[in-house]
PDB file of C-alpha atoms in Angstrom:
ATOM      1  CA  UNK A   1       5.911 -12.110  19.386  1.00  0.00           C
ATOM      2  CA  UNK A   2       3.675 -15.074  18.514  1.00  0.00           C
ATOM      3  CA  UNK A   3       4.323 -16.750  15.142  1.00  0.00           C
ATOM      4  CA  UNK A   4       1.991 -18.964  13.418  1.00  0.00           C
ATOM      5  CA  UNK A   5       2.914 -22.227  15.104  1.00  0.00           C
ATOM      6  CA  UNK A   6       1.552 -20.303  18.262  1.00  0.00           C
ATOM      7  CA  UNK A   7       5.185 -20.527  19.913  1.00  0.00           C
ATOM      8  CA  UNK A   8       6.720 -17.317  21.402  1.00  0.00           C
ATOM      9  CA  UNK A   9       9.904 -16.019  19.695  1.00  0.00           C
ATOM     10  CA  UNK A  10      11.669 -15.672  22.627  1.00  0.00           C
ATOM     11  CA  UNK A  11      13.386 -12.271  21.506  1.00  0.00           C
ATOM     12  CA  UNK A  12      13.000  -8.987  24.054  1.00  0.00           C
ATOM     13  CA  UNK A  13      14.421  -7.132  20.753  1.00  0.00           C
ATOM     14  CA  UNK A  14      13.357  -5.889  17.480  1.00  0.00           C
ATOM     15  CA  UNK A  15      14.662  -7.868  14.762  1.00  0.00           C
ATOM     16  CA  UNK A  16      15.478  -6.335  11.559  1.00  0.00           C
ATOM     17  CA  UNK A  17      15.580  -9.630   8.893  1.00  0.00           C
ATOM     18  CA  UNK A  18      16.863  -8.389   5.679  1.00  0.00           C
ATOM     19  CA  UNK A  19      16.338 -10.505   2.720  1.00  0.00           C
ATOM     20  CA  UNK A  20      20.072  -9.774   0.637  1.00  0.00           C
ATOM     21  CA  UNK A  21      20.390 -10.876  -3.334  1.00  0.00           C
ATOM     22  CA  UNK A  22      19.099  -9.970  -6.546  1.00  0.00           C
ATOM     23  CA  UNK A  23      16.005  -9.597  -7.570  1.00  0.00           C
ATOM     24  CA  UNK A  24      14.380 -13.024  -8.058  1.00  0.00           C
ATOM     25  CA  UNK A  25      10.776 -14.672  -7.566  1.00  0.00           C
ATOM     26  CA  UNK A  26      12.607 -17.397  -5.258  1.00  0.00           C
ATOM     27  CA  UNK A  27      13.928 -14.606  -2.951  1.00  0.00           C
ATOM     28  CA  UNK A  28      10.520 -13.004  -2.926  1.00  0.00           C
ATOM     29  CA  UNK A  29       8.979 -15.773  -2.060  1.00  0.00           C
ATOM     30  CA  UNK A  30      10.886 -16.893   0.505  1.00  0.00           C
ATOM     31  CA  UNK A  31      10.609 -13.547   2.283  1.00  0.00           C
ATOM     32  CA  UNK A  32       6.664 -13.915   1.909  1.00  0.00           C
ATOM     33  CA  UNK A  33       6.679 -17.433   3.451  1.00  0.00           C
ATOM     34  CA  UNK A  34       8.883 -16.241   6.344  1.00  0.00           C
ATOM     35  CA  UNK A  35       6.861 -12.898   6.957  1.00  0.00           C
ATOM     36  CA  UNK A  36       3.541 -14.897   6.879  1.00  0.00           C
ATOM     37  CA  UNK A  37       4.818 -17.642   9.186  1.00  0.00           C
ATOM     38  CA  UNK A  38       6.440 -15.456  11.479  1.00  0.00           C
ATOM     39  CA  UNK A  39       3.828 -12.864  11.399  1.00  0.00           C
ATOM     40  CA  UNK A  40       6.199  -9.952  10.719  1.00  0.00           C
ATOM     41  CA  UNK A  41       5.556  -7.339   8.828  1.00  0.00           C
ATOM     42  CA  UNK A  42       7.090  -7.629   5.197  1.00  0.00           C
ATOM     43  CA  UNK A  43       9.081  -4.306   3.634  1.00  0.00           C
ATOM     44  CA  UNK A  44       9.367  -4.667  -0.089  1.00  0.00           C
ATOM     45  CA  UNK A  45      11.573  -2.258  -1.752  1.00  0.00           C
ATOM     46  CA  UNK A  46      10.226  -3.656  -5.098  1.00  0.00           C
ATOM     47  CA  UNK A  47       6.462  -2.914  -3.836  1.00  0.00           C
ATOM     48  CA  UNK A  48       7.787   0.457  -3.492  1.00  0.00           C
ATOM     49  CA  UNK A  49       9.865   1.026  -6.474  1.00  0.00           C
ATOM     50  CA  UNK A  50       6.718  -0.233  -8.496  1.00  0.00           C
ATOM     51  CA  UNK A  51       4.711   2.414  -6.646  1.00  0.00           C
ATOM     52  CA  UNK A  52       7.151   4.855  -7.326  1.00  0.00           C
ATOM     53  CA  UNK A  53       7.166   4.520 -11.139  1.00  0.00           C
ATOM     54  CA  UNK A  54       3.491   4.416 -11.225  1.00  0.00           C
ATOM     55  CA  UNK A  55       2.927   7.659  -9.545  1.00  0.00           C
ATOM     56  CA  UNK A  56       6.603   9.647 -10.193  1.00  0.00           C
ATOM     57  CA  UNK A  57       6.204   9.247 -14.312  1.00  0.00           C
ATOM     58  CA  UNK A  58       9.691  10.628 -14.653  1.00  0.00           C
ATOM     59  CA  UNK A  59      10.890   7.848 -11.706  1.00  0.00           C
ATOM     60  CA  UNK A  60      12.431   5.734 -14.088  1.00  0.00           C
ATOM     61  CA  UNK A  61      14.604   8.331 -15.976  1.00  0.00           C
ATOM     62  CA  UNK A  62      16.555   9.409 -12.687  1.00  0.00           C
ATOM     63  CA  UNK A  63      18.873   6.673 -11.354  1.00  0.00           C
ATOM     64  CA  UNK A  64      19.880   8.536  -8.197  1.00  0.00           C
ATOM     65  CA  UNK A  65      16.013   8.294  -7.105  1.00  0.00           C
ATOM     66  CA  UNK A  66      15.646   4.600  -8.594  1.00  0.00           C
ATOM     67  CA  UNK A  67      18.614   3.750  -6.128  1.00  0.00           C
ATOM     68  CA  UNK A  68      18.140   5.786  -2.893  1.00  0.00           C
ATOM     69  CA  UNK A  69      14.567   7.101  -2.675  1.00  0.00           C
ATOM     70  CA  UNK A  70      13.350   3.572  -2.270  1.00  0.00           C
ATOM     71  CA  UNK A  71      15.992   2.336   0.248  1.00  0.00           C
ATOM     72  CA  UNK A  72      15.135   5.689   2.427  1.00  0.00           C
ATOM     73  CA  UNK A  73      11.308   4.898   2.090  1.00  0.00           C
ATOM     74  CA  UNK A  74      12.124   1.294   3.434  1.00  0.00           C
ATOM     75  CA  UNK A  75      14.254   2.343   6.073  1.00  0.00           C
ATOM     76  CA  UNK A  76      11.623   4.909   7.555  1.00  0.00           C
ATOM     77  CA  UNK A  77       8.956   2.590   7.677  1.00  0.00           C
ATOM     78  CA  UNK A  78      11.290   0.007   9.256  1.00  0.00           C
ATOM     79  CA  UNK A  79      11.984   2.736  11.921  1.00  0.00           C
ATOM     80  CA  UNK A  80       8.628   3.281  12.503  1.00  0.00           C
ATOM     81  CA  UNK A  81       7.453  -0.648  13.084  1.00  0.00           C
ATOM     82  CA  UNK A  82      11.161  -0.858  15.266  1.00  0.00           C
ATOM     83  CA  UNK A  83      10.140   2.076  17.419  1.00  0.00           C
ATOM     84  CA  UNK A  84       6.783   0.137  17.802  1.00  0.00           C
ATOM     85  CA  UNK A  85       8.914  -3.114  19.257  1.00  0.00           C
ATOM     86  CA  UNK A  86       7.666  -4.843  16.200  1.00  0.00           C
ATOM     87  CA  UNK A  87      10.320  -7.440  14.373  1.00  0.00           C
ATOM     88  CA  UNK A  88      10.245  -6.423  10.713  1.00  0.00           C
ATOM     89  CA  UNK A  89      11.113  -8.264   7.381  1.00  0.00           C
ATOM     90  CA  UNK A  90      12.784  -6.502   4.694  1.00  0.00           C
ATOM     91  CA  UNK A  91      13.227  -7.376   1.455  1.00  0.00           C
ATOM     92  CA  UNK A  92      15.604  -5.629  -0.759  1.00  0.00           C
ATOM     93  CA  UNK A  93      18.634  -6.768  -3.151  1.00  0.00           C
ATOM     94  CA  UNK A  94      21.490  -4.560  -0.281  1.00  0.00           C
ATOM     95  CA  UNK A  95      23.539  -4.802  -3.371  1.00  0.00           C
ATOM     96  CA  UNK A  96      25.796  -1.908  -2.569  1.00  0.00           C
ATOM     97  CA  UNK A  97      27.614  -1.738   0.246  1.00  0.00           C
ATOM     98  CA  UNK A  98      26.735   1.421   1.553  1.00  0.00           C
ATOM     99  CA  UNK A  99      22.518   0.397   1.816  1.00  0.00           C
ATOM    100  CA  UNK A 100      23.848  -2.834   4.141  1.00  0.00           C
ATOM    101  CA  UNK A 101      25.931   0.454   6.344  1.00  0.00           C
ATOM    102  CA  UNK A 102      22.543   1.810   6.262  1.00  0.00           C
ATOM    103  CA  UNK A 103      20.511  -0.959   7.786  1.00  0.00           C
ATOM    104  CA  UNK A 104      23.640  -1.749   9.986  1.00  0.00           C
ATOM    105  CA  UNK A 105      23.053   1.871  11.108  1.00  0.00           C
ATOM    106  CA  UNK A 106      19.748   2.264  11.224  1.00  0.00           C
ATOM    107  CA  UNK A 107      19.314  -1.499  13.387  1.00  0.00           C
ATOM    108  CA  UNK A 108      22.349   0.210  16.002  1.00  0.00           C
ATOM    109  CA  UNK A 109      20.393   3.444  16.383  1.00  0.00           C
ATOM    110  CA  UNK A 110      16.874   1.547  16.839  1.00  0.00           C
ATOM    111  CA  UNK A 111      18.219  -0.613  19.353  1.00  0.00           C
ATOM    112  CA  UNK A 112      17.599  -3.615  16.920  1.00  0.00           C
ATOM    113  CA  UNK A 113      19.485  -6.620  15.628  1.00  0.00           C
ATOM    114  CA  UNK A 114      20.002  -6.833  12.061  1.00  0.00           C
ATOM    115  CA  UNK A 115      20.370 -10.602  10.296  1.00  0.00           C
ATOM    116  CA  UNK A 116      20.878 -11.022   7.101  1.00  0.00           C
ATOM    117  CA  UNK A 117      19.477 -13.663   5.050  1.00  0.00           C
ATOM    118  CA  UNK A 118      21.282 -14.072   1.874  1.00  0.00           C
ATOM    119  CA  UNK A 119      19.198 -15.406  -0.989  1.00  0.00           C
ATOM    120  CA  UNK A 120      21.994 -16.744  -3.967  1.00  0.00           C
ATOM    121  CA  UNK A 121      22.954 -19.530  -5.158  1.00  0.00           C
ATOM    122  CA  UNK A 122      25.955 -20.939  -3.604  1.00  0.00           C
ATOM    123  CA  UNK A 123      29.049 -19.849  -5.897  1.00  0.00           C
ATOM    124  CA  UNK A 124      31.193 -18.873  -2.876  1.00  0.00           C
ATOM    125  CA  UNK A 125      31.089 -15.311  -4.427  1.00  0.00           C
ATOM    126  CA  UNK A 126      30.251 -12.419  -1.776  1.00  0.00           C
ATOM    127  CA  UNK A 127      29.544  -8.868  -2.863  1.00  0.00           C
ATOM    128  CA  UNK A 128      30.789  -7.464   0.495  1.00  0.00           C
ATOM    129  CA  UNK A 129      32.522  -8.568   4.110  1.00  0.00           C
ATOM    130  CA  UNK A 130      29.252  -8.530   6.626  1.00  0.00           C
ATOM    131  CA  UNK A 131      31.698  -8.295   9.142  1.00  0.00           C
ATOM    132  CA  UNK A 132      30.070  -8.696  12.730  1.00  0.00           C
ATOM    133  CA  UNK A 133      26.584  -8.528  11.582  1.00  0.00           C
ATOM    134  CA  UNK A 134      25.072 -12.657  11.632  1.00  0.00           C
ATOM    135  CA  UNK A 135      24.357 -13.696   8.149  1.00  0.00           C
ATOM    136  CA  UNK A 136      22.342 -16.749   7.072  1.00  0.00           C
ATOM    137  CA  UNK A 137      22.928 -18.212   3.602  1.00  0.00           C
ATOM    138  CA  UNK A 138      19.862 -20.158   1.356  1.00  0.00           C
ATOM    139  CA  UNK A 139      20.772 -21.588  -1.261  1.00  0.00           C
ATOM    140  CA  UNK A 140      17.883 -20.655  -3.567  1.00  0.00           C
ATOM    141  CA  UNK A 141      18.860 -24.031  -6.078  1.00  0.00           C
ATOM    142  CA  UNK A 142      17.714 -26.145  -3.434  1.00  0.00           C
ATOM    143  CA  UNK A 143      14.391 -26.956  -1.705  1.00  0.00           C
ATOM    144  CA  UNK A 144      13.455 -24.636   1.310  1.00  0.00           C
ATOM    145  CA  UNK A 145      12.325 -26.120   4.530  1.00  0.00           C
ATOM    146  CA  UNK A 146      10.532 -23.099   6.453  1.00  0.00           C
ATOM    147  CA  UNK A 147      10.299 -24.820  10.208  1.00  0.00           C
ATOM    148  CA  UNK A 148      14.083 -25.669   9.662  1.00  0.00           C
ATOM    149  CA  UNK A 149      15.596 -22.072   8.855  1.00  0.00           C
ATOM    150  CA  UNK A 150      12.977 -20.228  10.865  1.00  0.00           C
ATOM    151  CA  UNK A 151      14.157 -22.345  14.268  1.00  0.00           C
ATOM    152  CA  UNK A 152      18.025 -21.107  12.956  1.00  0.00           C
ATOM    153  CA  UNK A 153      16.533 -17.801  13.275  1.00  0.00           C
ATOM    154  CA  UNK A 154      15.367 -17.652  16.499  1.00  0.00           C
ATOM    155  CA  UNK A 155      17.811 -19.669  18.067  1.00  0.00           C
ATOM    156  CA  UNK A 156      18.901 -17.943  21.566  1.00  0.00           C
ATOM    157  CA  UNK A 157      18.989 -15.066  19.740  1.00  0.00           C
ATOM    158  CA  UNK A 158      22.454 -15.529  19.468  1.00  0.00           C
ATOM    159  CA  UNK A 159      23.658 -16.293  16.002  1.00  0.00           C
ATOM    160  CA  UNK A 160      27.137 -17.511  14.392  1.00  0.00           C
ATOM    161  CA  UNK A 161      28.700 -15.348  12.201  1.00  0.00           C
ATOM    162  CA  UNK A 162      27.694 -17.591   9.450  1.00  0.00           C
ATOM    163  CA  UNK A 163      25.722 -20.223   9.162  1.00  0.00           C
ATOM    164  CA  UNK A 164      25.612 -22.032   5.698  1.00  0.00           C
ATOM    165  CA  UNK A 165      21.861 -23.772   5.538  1.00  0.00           C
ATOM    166  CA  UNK A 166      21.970 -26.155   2.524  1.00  0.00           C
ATOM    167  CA  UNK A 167      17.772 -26.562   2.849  1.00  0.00           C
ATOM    168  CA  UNK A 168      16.775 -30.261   1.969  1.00  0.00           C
ATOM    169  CA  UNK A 169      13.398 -31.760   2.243  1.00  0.00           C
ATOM    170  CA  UNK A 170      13.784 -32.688   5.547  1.00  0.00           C
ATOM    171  CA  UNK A 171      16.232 -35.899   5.117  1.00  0.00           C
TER     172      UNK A 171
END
């Protein structure tokens, strides 16, 4: 895979990127930049919740369908651009620990690595363990530097178990 500044990735795997935290413009927006530097596609569970409530009128009423419907529409499409060989940005708040299991899951039976990128302000406060899988944090208080985290990503393709990427404006 190619990404904008014409370099090779390096990676002979799909990559599953999944944007973690709440919903927020500055974790949007990061996942935007990254997709459209890296030249991934970009998943957007609020795209499809949006799309949901627009054509579903009674979408909004059922809160088992606001919760799962949209994290099982994300995950099939992310099958479908993994099976391709394609890396694959999603973007989704993985607030619950079972929808991380999910991705976890769905990455293992793919044949795909799974990173997580999580988008919070530093408080020290995790909503779950991510155990084995490699988890980058941003700081979304501070100023993002996209060629610094996106040659953390693709390092060797072998990631720490955390890496704690307080983004500065290149000082």
């Amino acid at each position: 895979m190619v990404s904008e500044n014409g370099k090779e990735d390096g990676l002979s795997y799909p990559l599953i990127i999944a944007m973690k935290g709440s919903s927020s413009t500055e974790k949007s927006e990061l996942a935007t930049k990254l997709a459209s530097f890296l030249q991934y596609p970009l998943i957007d569970e609020g795209d499809i919740i949006l799309a949901l409530k627009s054509s579903i009128p009674s979408f909004s009423s059922t809160e088992d369908y606001e919760e799962e419907l949209p994290l099982k529409i994300v995950s099939q499409i992310c099958s479908t651009q993994i099976s391709l060989k394609l890396h694959v940005i999603v973007n989704s708040e993985l607030s619950q620990r079972a929808h991380f299991e999910h991705l976890v899951q769905l990455a293992s039976s793919e044949g795909a690595s799974l990173l997580i990128i999580d988008c919070e302000a530093q408080n020290g406060d995790a909503l779950y363990d991510a155990g084995d899988v490699p988890k980058l944090n941003i700081d979304v208080l501070k100023p993002f530097v996209l060629e610094e985290f996106v040659h953390a990503i693709l390092q060797d393709a072998e990631f720490p178990q955390e890496i704690y990427l307080a983004m500065s404006n290149g000082n």
